[in-house]
Short mmCIF file of C-alpha atoms and ligand atoms in Angstrom, two decimals:
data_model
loop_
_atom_site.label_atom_id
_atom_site.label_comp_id
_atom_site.label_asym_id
_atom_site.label_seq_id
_atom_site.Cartn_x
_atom_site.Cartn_y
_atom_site.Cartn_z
CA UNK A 1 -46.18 94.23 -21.00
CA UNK A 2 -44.55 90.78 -22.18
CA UNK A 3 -41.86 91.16 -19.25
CA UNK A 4 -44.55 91.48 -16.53
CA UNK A 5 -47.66 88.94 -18.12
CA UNK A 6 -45.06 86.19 -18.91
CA UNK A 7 -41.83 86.48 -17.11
CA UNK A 8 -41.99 88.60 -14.23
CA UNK A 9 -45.63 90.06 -12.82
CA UNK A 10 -43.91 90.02 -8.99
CA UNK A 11 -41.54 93.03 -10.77
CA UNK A 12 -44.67 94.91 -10.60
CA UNK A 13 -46.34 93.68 -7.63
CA UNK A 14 -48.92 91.23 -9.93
CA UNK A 15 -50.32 87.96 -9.87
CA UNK A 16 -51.35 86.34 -12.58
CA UNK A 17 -54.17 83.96 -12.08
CA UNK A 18 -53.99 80.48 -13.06
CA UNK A 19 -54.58 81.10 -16.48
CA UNK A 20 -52.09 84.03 -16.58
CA UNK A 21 -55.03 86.69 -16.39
CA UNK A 22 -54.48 89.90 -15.10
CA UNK A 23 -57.35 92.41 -14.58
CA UNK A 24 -56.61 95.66 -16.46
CA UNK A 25 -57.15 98.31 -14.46
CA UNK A 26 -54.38 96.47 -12.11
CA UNK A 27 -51.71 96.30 -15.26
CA UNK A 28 -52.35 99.89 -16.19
CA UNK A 29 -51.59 100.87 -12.78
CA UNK A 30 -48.50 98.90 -12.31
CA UNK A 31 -47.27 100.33 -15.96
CA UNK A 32 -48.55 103.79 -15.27
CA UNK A 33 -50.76 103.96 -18.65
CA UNK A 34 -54.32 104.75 -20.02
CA UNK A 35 -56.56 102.24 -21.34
CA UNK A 36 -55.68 104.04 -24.70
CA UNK A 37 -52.00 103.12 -24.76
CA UNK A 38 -53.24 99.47 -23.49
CA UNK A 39 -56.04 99.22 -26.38
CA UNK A 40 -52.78 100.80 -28.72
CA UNK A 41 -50.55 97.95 -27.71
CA UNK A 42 -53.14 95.09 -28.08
CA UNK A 43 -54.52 95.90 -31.37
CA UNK A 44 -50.53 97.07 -32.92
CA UNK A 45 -49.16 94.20 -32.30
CA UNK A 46 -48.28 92.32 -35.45
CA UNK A 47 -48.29 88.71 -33.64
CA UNK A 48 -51.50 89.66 -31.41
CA UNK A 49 -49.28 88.50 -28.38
CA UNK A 50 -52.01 89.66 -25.73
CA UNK A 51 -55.68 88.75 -25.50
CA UNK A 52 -58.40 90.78 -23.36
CA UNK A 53 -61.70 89.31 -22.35
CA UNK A 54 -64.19 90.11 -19.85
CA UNK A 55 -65.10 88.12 -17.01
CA UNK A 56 -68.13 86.46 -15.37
CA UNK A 57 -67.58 89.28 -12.74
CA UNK A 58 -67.25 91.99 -15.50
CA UNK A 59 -63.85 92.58 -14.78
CA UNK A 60 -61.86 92.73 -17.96
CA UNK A 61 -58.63 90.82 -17.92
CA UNK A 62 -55.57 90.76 -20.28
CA UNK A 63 -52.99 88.02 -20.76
CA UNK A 64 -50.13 86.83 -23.16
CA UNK A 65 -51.30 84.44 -25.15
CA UNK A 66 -48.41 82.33 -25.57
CA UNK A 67 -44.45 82.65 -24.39
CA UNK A 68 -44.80 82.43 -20.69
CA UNK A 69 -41.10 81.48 -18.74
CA UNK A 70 -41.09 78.17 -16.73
CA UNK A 71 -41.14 79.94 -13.40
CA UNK A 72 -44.70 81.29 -14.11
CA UNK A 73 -46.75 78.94 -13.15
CA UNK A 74 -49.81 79.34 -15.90
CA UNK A 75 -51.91 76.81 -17.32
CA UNK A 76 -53.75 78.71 -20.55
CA UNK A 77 -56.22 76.24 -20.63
CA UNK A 78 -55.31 75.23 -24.44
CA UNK A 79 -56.65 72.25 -25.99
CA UNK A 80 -54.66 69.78 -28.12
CA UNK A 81 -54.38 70.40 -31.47
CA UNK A 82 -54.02 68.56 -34.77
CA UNK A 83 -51.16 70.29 -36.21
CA UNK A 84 -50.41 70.58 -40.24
CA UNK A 85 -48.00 67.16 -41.42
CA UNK A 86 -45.12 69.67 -41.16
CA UNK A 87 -44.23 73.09 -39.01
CA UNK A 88 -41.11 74.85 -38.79
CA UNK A 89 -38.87 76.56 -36.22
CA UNK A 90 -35.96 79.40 -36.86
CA UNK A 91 -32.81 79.84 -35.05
CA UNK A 92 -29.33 80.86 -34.94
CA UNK A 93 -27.42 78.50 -37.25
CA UNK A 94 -24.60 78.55 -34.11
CA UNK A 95 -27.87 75.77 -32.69
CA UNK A 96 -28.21 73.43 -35.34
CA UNK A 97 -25.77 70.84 -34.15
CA UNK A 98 -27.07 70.72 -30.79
CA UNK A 99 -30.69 70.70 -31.77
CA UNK A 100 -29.87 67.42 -34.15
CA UNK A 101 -28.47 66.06 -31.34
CA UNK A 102 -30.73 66.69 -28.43
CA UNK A 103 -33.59 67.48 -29.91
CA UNK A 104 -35.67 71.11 -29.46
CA UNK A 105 -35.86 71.51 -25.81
CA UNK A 106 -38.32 74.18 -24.58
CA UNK A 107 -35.42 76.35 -22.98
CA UNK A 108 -36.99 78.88 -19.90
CA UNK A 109 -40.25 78.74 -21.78
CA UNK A 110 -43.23 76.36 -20.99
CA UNK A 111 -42.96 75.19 -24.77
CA UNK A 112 -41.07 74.54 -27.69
CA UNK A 113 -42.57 77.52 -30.01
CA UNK A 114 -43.39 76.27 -33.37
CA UNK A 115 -44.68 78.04 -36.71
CA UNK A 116 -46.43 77.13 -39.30
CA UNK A 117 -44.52 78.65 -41.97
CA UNK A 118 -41.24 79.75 -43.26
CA UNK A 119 -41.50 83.13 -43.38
CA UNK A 120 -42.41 83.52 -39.60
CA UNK A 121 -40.14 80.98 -38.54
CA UNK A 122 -36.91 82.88 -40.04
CA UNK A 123 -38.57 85.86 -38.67
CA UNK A 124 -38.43 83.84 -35.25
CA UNK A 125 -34.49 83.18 -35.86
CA UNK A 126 -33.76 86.47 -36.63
CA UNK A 127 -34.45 87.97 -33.01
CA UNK A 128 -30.95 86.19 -32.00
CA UNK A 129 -29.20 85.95 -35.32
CA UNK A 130 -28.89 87.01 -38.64
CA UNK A 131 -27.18 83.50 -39.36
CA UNK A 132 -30.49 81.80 -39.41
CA UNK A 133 -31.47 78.02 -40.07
CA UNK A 134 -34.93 76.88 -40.63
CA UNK A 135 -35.41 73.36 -39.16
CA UNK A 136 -38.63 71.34 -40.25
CA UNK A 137 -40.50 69.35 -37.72
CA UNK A 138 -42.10 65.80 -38.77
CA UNK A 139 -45.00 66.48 -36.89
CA UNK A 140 -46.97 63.63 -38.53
CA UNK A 141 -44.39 61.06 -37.24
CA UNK A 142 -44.61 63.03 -33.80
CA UNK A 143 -48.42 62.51 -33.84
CA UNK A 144 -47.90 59.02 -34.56
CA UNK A 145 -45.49 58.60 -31.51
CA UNK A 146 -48.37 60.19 -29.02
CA UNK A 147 -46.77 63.47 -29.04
CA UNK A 148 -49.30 66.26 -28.13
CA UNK A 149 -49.59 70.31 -29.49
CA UNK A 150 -51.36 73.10 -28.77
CA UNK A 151 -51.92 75.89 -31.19
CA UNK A 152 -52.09 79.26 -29.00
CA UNK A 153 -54.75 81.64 -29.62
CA UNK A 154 -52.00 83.66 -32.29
CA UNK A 155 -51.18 81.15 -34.24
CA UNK A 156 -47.96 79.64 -32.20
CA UNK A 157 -48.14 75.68 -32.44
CA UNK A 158 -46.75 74.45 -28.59
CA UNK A 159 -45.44 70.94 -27.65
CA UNK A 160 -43.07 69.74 -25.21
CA UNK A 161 -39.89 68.57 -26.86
CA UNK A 162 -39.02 67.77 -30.43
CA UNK A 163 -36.84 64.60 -30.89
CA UNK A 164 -33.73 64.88 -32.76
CA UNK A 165 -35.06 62.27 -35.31
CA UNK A 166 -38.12 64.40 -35.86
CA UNK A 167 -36.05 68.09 -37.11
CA UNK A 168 -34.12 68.22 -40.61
CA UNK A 169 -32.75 71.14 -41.77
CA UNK A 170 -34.91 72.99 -44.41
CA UNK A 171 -33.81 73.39 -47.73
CA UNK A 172 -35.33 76.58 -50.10
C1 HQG B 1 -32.96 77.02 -28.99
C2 HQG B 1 -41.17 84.83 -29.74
C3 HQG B 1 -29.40 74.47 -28.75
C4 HQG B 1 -34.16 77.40 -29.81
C5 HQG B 1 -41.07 83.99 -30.99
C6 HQG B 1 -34.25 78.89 -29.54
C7 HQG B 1 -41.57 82.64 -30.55
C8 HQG B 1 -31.65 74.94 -28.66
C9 HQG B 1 -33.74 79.02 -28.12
C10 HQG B 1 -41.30 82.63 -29.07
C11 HQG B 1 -31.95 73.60 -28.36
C12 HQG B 1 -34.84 79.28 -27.13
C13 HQG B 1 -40.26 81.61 -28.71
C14 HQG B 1 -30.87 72.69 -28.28
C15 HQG B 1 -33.81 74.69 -28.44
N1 HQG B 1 -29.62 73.17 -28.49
N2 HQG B 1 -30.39 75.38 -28.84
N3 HQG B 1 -31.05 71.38 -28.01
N4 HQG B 1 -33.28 73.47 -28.23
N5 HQG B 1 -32.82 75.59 -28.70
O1 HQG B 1 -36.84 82.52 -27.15
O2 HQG B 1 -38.57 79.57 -30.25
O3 HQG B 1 -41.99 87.67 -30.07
O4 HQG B 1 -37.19 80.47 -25.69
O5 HQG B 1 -33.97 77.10 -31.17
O6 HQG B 1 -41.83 84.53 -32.03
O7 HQG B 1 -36.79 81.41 -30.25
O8 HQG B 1 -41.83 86.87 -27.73
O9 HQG B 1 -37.63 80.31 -28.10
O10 HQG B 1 -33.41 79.63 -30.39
O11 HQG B 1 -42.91 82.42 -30.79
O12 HQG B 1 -44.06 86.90 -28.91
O13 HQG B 1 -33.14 77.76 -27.80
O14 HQG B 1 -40.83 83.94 -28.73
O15 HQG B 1 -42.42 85.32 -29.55
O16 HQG B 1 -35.29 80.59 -27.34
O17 HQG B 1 -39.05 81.89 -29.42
P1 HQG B 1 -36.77 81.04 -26.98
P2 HQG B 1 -37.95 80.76 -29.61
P3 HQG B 1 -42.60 86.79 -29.05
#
């Protein structure tokens, strides 16, 4: 489901719309499952990646709620956010010289994925390493420069790029 509502729908013959919505009934098709499985999915998924909602036509739709590649073309609609003085971002500790040198680019994604804690952030890192570094992001000094976020509807705080001044490594 994450391949096809944020990387590749054309892999299944679907278009997102330009908020990334797919109707259902066209993404249980293209997967070949029952509502049931889809419902399963949705609700078991620890970082409630998708979100369903039902339309002004009464179609219900289903999209990812954050994580979408560059090549989509999705606007989610998301509001700016004021984001906590301080947020946090995991990855492999093979990245940390390059990220205090460039800065956190957003990669294939729309975003540079954020979290606001710790825990989830090393959980972040840990999909690509188990040599993990958690990097704090001034994002009170960001706000103050005119950078803008956007929290997604799970919890994932979004912005464009993080300047190298802006990360330090975190220490426990
Ligand atoms: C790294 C998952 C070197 C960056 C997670 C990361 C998240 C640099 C990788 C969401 C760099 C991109 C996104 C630089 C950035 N030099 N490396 N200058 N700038 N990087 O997967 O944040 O489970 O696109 O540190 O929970 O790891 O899919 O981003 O390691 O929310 O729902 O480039 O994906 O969500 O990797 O993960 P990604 P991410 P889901």
């Amino acid at each position: 489901m994450a391949m096809l509502l944020r990387h590749r729908p054309e892999a299944a013959g679907l278009t997102l719309d330009a908020h990334g919505w797919v109707p259902v009934p066209e993404l249980l098709t293209a997967l070949g499952i029952t509502r049931a499985e889809l419902d399963a999915v949705v609700a078991g998924n620890d970082k409630a990646r998708f979100a369903v909602t039902t339309g002004p036509d009464g179609v219900e739709r289903i999209r990812a709620s954050q994580g979408h590649s560059r090549r989509v073309e999705v606007d989610l609609g998301l509001l700016p956010a004021d984001p906590p003085a301080a947020l946090f971002h995991g990855t492999p500790r093979r990245n940390l010289a390059s990220i205090l040198r460039d800065g956190l680019r957003p990669g294939s994604r729309h975003h540079v994925h954020l979290s606001p804690d710790v825990r989830t952030a090393t959980a972040v890192g840990r999909r690509r390493s188990a040599e993990v570094v958690v990097l704090v992001i001034d994002t009170a000094a960001m706000v103050a420069a005119g950078c803008v976020f956007h929290r997604s509807a799970n919890g994932v705080w979004l912005t464009s790029f993080v300047p190298p001044s802006d990360v330090r490594e975190h220490s426990e």
